[in-house]
Amino acid sequence: MKHYHYLLAGWMLLSSLTACKHQSIDPSDPDDGQPGKTQPPVTDFMVTASMDKGLKISLTWNTQSGNPTYRILRTSAIDLYSNPNTMTYEKVGETKDHSFDDLQVSPSSVYYYKVQAIYSASKIVESPYTIGQTQKPSAEELADIRYTQLAEASGGKRYDAGSPEALLETIISIIKQHAGGNGADVVLLVDDTSSMGDDIDAVKTGLNKLISALPPATRLGAATYNDLNEEPATWYNWRDLTSEYAPIRAFINAIRTRGGGDRPESVYDGIYETITRVNWAGSKRIVIVVGDDAPLEGSKTRHSYDEVVAKCRQQGVAANLYPILIKEDTNMGN
């Protein structure tokens, strides 16, 4: 009889432990879960990652019940053989949606992600990890991606021009579409490396037509950027906003192309310097960026993509970027 009681007690204890192990959390129960600890998923909670030309990782996951806030965690790895369970994850975003685009990634990199469904400080449901991997984009792909991202993040729009004549018409179109009304501030920021010669000549030739397209009381400014690594003393030049266009005419007509031995140029630094130096006053603030190559990245630039976007948003009224990417056949050189 004693053996029977021992066996019965052991079976009851095992059943109790098993039930506890498989018990799921009810998001509607405020007392469910352990304070400050992550809990097993309420429903299937799987995250998938996709790439977009190597500079964005898009995450999606199935919606969890209870309308939680989702916290996105990420860690970087040396390669695909790293152990994601022993690595430290950091928060890279938070959303109420069930998708997230991670733009803060580098080419040729491996990342691990987890998503936490936050119901309260004491109720956090965490997904299993998923892998996101980026590839190295071509120079053309990198220019496409970065010009588009810069425009969208600053509330602007990206444009393309396939010839010098098309460039001039595109600049005029941007002014007519986006600098409407009185009192706009418009800055023309131009890459003056060697590959831009024909395009800058077209702007000079059509300068009167360009200025005629400006709405009343528009202040106009201009600036040029080159390669900071090659031309540290003369890589950037500018003229501040003014309603007297003669100084801007003289500045643009005096532009001479030079340098640009490697393909990427100091796009980020040029935009950052312009946003910082210009004496903004208008309620509409526009920077038209004209270039034919991708921005320098990493240690070759003083300012990053994130810093440029933050600087644009720091203005009392956001400075909208309208990058024009030159896509001529002659674009193979610099």
Short mmCIF file of C-alpha atoms in Angstrom, two decimals:
data_model
loop_
_atom_site.label_atom_id
_atom_site.label_comp_id
_atom_site.label_asym_id
_atom_site.label_seq_id
_atom_site.Cartn_x
_atom_site.Cartn_y
_atom_site.Cartn_z
CA MET A 1 0.00 0.00 0.00
CA LYS A 2 2.83 2.40 0.80
CA HIS A 3 4.38 1.77 -2.60
CA TYR A 4 1.03 2.58 -4.20
CA HIS A 5 0.76 5.92 -2.30
CA TYR A 6 4.32 6.88 -3.23
CA LEU A 7 3.64 6.09 -6.88
CA LEU A 8 0.40 8.07 -6.86
CA ALA A 9 2.03 11.09 -5.20
CA GLY A 10 4.89 11.04 -7.72
CA TRP A 11 2.49 10.89 -10.63
CA MET A 12 0.47 13.85 -9.27
CA LEU A 13 3.64 15.90 -8.79
CA LEU A 14 4.83 15.15 -12.33
CA SER A 15 1.42 16.10 -13.76
CA SER A 16 1.47 19.37 -11.85
CA LEU A 17 4.93 20.29 -13.11
CA THR A 18 4.02 19.39 -16.68
CA ALA A 19 0.89 21.55 -16.53
CA CYS A 20 2.93 24.47 -15.25
CA LYS A 21 5.52 24.05 -17.99
CA HIS A 22 2.97 24.26 -20.81
CA GLN A 23 0.76 26.92 -19.29
CA SER A 24 0.43 29.96 -21.58
CA ILE A 25 -0.02 33.56 -20.51
CA ASP A 26 -3.31 35.35 -20.81
CA PRO A 27 -2.61 38.96 -21.89
CA SER A 28 -5.91 40.10 -20.40
CA ASP A 29 -4.90 38.89 -16.92
CA PRO A 30 -2.85 41.62 -15.20
CA ASP A 31 -1.55 39.20 -12.58
CA ASP A 32 -0.25 36.64 -15.07
CA GLY A 33 3.54 36.37 -15.52
CA GLN A 34 6.64 37.24 -13.54
CA PRO A 35 7.59 40.91 -13.04
CA GLY A 36 10.40 42.04 -15.30
CA LYS A 37 10.82 38.70 -17.08
CA THR A 38 9.99 37.61 -20.60
CA GLN A 39 7.32 34.97 -20.98
CA PRO A 40 6.48 32.24 -23.52
CA PRO A 41 4.43 33.40 -26.52
CA VAL A 42 0.66 33.56 -26.16
CA THR A 43 0.23 32.47 -29.78
CA ASP A 44 2.74 31.54 -32.47
CA PHE A 45 5.18 34.46 -32.45
CA MET A 46 7.56 34.12 -35.38
CA VAL A 47 9.58 36.90 -36.99
CA THR A 48 10.74 36.88 -40.60
CA ALA A 49 13.39 39.11 -42.14
CA SER A 50 13.83 40.20 -45.75
CA MET A 51 16.41 42.43 -47.42
CA ASP A 52 16.22 45.35 -49.82
CA LYS A 53 19.46 45.66 -51.81
CA GLY A 54 21.57 45.23 -48.72
CA LEU A 55 20.87 48.49 -46.84
CA LYS A 56 17.53 47.71 -45.23
CA ILE A 57 16.22 44.69 -43.35
CA SER A 58 12.43 44.44 -43.21
CA LEU A 59 10.92 42.52 -40.30
CA THR A 60 7.39 41.16 -40.06
CA TRP A 61 5.67 39.05 -37.43
CA ASN A 62 2.22 37.68 -36.70
CA THR A 63 0.06 40.00 -34.60
CA GLN A 64 -0.26 39.07 -30.94
CA SER A 65 -3.57 39.33 -29.09
CA GLY A 66 -4.19 42.16 -26.68
CA ASN A 67 -2.78 45.02 -28.86
CA PRO A 68 0.70 45.19 -27.29
CA THR A 69 3.53 47.53 -28.17
CA TYR A 70 6.36 45.76 -30.00
CA ARG A 71 9.99 46.37 -29.11
CA ILE A 72 12.58 45.37 -31.72
CA LEU A 73 15.91 44.04 -30.42
CA ARG A 74 19.03 43.46 -32.51
CA THR A 75 22.56 42.16 -32.17
CA SER A 76 25.27 41.95 -34.81
CA ALA A 77 27.34 38.86 -35.47
CA ILE A 78 30.65 38.07 -37.12
CA ASP A 79 29.09 35.39 -39.30
CA LEU A 80 26.18 32.96 -39.52
CA TYR A 81 27.92 30.54 -37.15
CA SER A 82 27.67 32.83 -34.12
CA ASN A 83 25.51 31.70 -31.20
CA PRO A 84 22.65 34.22 -30.93
CA ASN A 85 21.64 32.95 -27.48
CA THR A 86 24.88 34.17 -25.89
CA MET A 87 24.86 37.66 -27.42
CA THR A 88 23.63 40.97 -26.04
CA TYR A 89 20.64 42.49 -27.81
CA GLU A 90 19.91 46.22 -27.99
CA LYS A 91 16.69 48.05 -28.77
CA VAL A 92 16.57 49.50 -32.31
CA GLY A 93 12.90 50.42 -32.52
CA GLU A 94 9.38 50.29 -31.13
CA THR A 95 6.05 50.17 -32.91
CA LYS A 96 2.37 49.25 -32.59
CA ASP A 97 2.45 47.69 -36.07
CA HIS A 98 3.55 44.14 -36.83
CA SER A 99 6.35 45.19 -39.17
CA PHE A 100 9.54 47.26 -38.92
CA ASP A 101 12.21 48.46 -41.37
CA ASP A 102 15.71 48.55 -39.91
CA LEU A 103 17.63 51.19 -41.86
CA GLN A 104 20.58 51.28 -39.47
CA VAL A 105 22.40 48.37 -41.06
CA SER A 106 25.67 48.07 -42.93
CA PRO A 107 26.49 46.20 -46.15
CA SER A 108 27.85 42.64 -45.89
CA SER A 109 26.70 42.14 -42.30
CA VAL A 110 24.81 39.56 -40.23
CA TYR A 111 22.21 40.52 -37.61
CA TYR A 112 19.98 38.60 -35.21
CA TYR A 113 16.60 39.99 -34.19
CA LYS A 114 14.05 39.35 -31.48
CA VAL A 115 10.71 41.10 -31.05
CA GLN A 116 9.08 41.62 -27.67
CA ALA A 117 5.34 42.14 -27.26
CA ILE A 118 5.02 44.57 -24.32
CA TYR A 119 1.75 44.32 -22.41
CA SER A 120 3.03 45.91 -19.21
CA ALA A 121 6.24 46.16 -17.20
CA SER A 122 5.51 42.71 -15.79
CA LYS A 123 4.25 41.07 -18.97
CA ILE A 124 6.65 40.75 -21.92
CA VAL A 125 6.30 38.11 -24.60
CA GLU A 126 9.44 37.49 -26.65
CA SER A 127 9.74 35.87 -30.06
CA PRO A 128 12.47 33.40 -31.04
CA TYR A 129 15.40 35.01 -32.83
CA THR A 130 15.57 35.38 -36.60
CA ILE A 131 18.50 36.13 -38.90
CA GLY A 132 18.89 39.16 -41.15
CA GLN A 133 21.81 39.32 -43.57
CA THR A 134 22.86 42.17 -45.86
CA GLN A 135 24.87 42.05 -49.03
CA LYS A 136 27.19 44.62 -50.56
CA PRO A 137 25.27 46.72 -53.11
CA SER A 138 26.83 48.03 -56.29
CA ALA A 139 27.76 51.71 -56.51
CA GLU A 140 24.63 52.37 -58.56
CA GLU A 141 22.38 50.53 -56.08
CA LEU A 142 23.97 52.37 -53.16
CA ALA A 143 23.31 55.75 -54.80
CA ASP A 144 19.70 54.75 -55.55
CA ILE A 145 19.08 53.66 -51.98
CA ARG A 146 20.74 56.54 -50.17
CA TYR A 147 19.27 59.32 -52.32
CA THR A 148 15.79 57.85 -51.85
CA GLN A 149 16.25 57.41 -48.10
CA LEU A 150 17.54 60.95 -47.65
CA ALA A 151 14.57 62.38 -49.52
CA GLU A 152 11.92 60.35 -47.74
CA ALA A 153 13.38 60.85 -44.25
CA SER A 154 13.40 64.65 -44.68
CA GLY A 155 9.91 64.89 -46.17
CA GLY A 156 11.19 65.44 -49.70
CA LYS A 157 11.24 63.40 -52.90
CA ARG A 158 13.98 61.82 -54.99
CA TYR A 159 14.32 62.64 -58.71
CA ASP A 160 16.42 61.29 -61.61
CA ALA A 161 17.90 63.11 -64.59
CA GLY A 162 19.27 61.32 -67.65
CA SER A 163 20.95 64.27 -69.37
CA PRO A 164 22.21 67.80 -68.63
CA GLU A 165 19.12 69.27 -70.31
CA ALA A 166 16.87 67.03 -68.21
CA LEU A 167 18.70 68.17 -65.07
CA LEU A 168 17.84 71.81 -65.63
CA GLU A 169 14.19 70.99 -66.31
CA THR A 170 14.06 68.78 -63.22
CA ILE A 171 15.39 71.57 -60.98
CA ILE A 172 12.80 73.98 -62.39
CA SER A 173 10.07 71.37 -61.90
CA ILE A 174 11.04 70.88 -58.25
CA ILE A 175 10.91 74.64 -57.65
CA LYS A 176 7.49 74.95 -59.25
CA GLN A 177 6.07 71.93 -57.41
CA HIS A 178 7.52 72.42 -53.94
CA ALA A 179 8.49 76.08 -53.47
CA GLY A 180 5.01 77.44 -54.04
CA GLY A 181 3.78 80.55 -52.28
CA ASN A 182 5.84 83.49 -51.12
CA GLY A 183 8.94 83.56 -48.98
CA ALA A 184 10.50 80.14 -49.63
CA ASP A 185 14.18 79.40 -48.97
CA VAL A 186 15.81 77.37 -51.79
CA VAL A 187 19.42 76.16 -51.77
CA LEU A 188 21.04 74.47 -54.78
CA LEU A 189 23.72 72.03 -53.52
CA VAL A 190 25.84 70.62 -56.37
CA ASP A 191 28.54 67.95 -56.60
CA ASP A 192 31.46 69.67 -58.37
CA THR A 193 33.65 66.63 -59.04
CA SER A 194 34.95 66.06 -62.56
CA SER A 195 32.09 63.87 -63.76
CA MET A 196 29.61 66.73 -63.26
CA GLY A 197 31.08 69.11 -65.89
CA ASP A 198 28.32 68.86 -68.53
CA ASP A 199 25.57 69.03 -65.92
CA ILE A 200 26.95 72.15 -64.25
CA ASP A 201 27.39 73.79 -67.67
CA ALA A 202 23.71 73.12 -68.39
CA VAL A 203 22.73 74.82 -65.13
CA LYS A 204 24.91 77.83 -66.00
CA THR A 205 23.38 78.09 -69.48
CA GLY A 206 19.85 77.90 -68.13
CA LEU A 207 20.43 80.00 -65.02
CA ASN A 208 18.16 82.84 -66.14
CA LYS A 209 15.35 80.38 -66.81
CA LEU A 210 15.91 78.76 -63.40
CA ILE A 211 15.80 82.06 -61.53
CA SER A 212 12.70 83.13 -63.44
CA ALA A 213 10.92 80.04 -62.09
CA LEU A 214 11.37 81.15 -58.47
CA PRO A 215 8.15 82.24 -56.73
CA PRO A 216 7.96 85.85 -55.49
CA ALA A 217 10.10 86.72 -52.46
CA THR A 218 12.07 83.48 -52.71
CA ARG A 219 15.54 83.62 -51.23
CA LEU A 220 18.14 81.62 -53.18
CA GLY A 221 21.40 80.09 -51.97
CA ALA A 222 23.99 77.81 -53.54
CA ALA A 223 26.76 75.46 -52.42
CA THR A 224 29.16 72.88 -53.85
CA TYR A 225 30.65 69.74 -52.35
CA ASN A 226 33.54 67.56 -53.48
CA ASP A 227 35.47 64.73 -51.84
CA LEU A 228 36.55 65.77 -48.34
CA ASN A 229 39.21 63.04 -48.30
CA GLU A 230 40.91 64.41 -51.42
CA GLU A 231 40.18 68.14 -51.11
CA PRO A 232 40.19 68.84 -47.35
CA ALA A 233 40.83 72.58 -47.76
CA THR A 234 38.49 73.29 -50.68
CA TRP A 235 35.93 70.46 -50.68
CA TYR A 236 33.01 72.78 -49.79
CA ASN A 237 32.00 76.29 -50.84
CA TRP A 238 28.75 78.21 -50.40
CA ARG A 239 26.77 81.42 -50.65
CA ASP A 240 24.05 82.16 -48.14
CA LEU A 241 20.40 82.71 -48.94
CA THR A 242 19.58 86.07 -50.43
CA SER A 243 16.80 87.79 -52.33
CA GLU A 244 19.47 89.56 -54.39
CA TYR A 245 20.35 86.93 -57.00
CA ALA A 246 23.47 88.57 -58.48
CA PRO A 247 25.85 86.95 -55.91
CA ILE A 248 24.27 83.55 -56.58
CA ARG A 249 24.65 84.01 -60.34
CA ALA A 250 28.33 84.85 -59.89
CA PHE A 251 28.86 81.88 -57.58
CA ILE A 252 27.25 79.34 -59.93
CA ASN A 253 29.01 80.73 -63.01
CA ALA A 254 32.37 80.43 -61.19
CA ILE A 255 31.97 76.71 -60.37
CA ARG A 256 34.80 74.61 -61.84
CA THR A 257 34.77 70.83 -61.62
CA ARG A 258 37.75 68.95 -60.24
CA GLY A 259 38.87 65.77 -58.48
CA GLY A 260 36.65 62.94 -57.36
CA GLY A 261 39.05 60.05 -57.90
CA ASP A 262 36.91 57.47 -56.12
CA ARG A 263 33.22 57.11 -56.93
CA PRO A 264 31.51 58.02 -53.62
CA GLU A 265 31.55 61.69 -52.65
CA SER A 266 30.95 63.73 -49.49
CA VAL A 267 27.18 63.92 -49.91
CA TYR A 268 26.37 63.61 -46.20
CA ASP A 269 28.95 66.21 -45.22
CA GLY A 270 27.78 68.59 -47.94
CA ILE A 271 24.16 68.41 -46.80
CA TYR A 272 25.11 68.71 -43.12
CA GLU A 273 27.29 71.77 -43.74
CA THR A 274 24.56 73.43 -45.80
CA ILE A 275 21.77 72.79 -43.29
CA THR A 276 24.02 74.08 -40.49
CA ARG A 277 25.46 77.18 -42.17
CA VAL A 278 22.46 78.57 -44.03
CA ASN A 279 20.55 81.42 -42.38
CA TRP A 280 17.08 79.87 -42.63
CA ALA A 281 14.06 82.13 -42.32
CA GLY A 282 11.34 80.98 -44.73
CA SER A 283 8.45 78.78 -43.73
CA LYS A 284 9.30 76.54 -46.71
CA ARG A 285 12.91 75.33 -46.70
CA ILE A 286 14.27 73.34 -49.62
CA VAL A 287 17.67 71.87 -50.48
CA ILE A 288 18.01 70.56 -54.04
CA VAL A 289 20.95 68.15 -54.03
CA VAL A 290 22.50 67.37 -57.42
CA GLY A 291 24.98 64.49 -57.69
CA ASP A 292 25.87 61.38 -59.65
CA ASP A 293 27.40 59.07 -57.04
CA ALA A 294 26.69 57.56 -53.64
CA PRO A 295 27.69 59.17 -50.34
CA LEU A 296 30.92 58.26 -48.62
CA GLU A 297 30.20 56.04 -45.62
CA GLY A 298 31.84 55.09 -42.32
CA SER A 299 35.24 56.56 -41.48
CA LYS A 300 35.40 58.46 -44.79
CA THR A 301 32.65 60.89 -43.81
CA ARG A 302 32.44 63.28 -40.88
CA HIS A 303 28.68 62.95 -40.67
CA SER A 304 26.49 59.89 -41.10
CA TYR A 305 23.09 59.39 -42.73
CA ASP A 306 21.42 59.47 -39.29
CA GLU A 307 23.13 62.75 -38.39
CA VAL A 308 22.03 64.38 -41.65
CA VAL A 309 18.41 63.33 -41.11
CA ALA A 310 18.50 64.53 -37.50
CA LYS A 311 19.97 67.89 -38.56
CA CYS A 312 17.18 68.38 -41.11
CA ARG A 313 14.55 67.62 -38.48
CA GLN A 314 16.12 69.98 -35.94
CA GLN A 315 15.08 73.00 -37.99
CA GLY A 316 12.01 74.87 -36.78
CA VAL A 317 10.44 73.96 -40.08
CA ALA A 318 11.99 70.84 -41.58
CA ALA A 319 14.39 71.39 -44.46
CA ASN A 320 13.12 69.15 -47.24
CA LEU A 321 15.73 67.43 -49.40
CA TYR A 322 15.09 66.88 -53.10
CA PRO A 323 18.06 64.85 -54.34
CA ILE A 324 18.52 64.55 -58.11
CA LEU A 325 20.56 61.54 -59.14
CA ILE A 326 22.30 61.94 -62.50
CA LYS A 327 22.09 58.71 -64.48
CA GLU A 328 23.95 59.51 -67.67
CA ASP A 329 26.00 56.98 -69.66
CA THR A 330 29.03 59.17 -69.02
CA ASN A 331 28.54 58.50 -65.31
CA MET A 332 31.13 55.70 -65.36
CA GLY A 333 33.99 58.08 -64.71
CA ASN A 334 34.63 60.68 -62.03
#
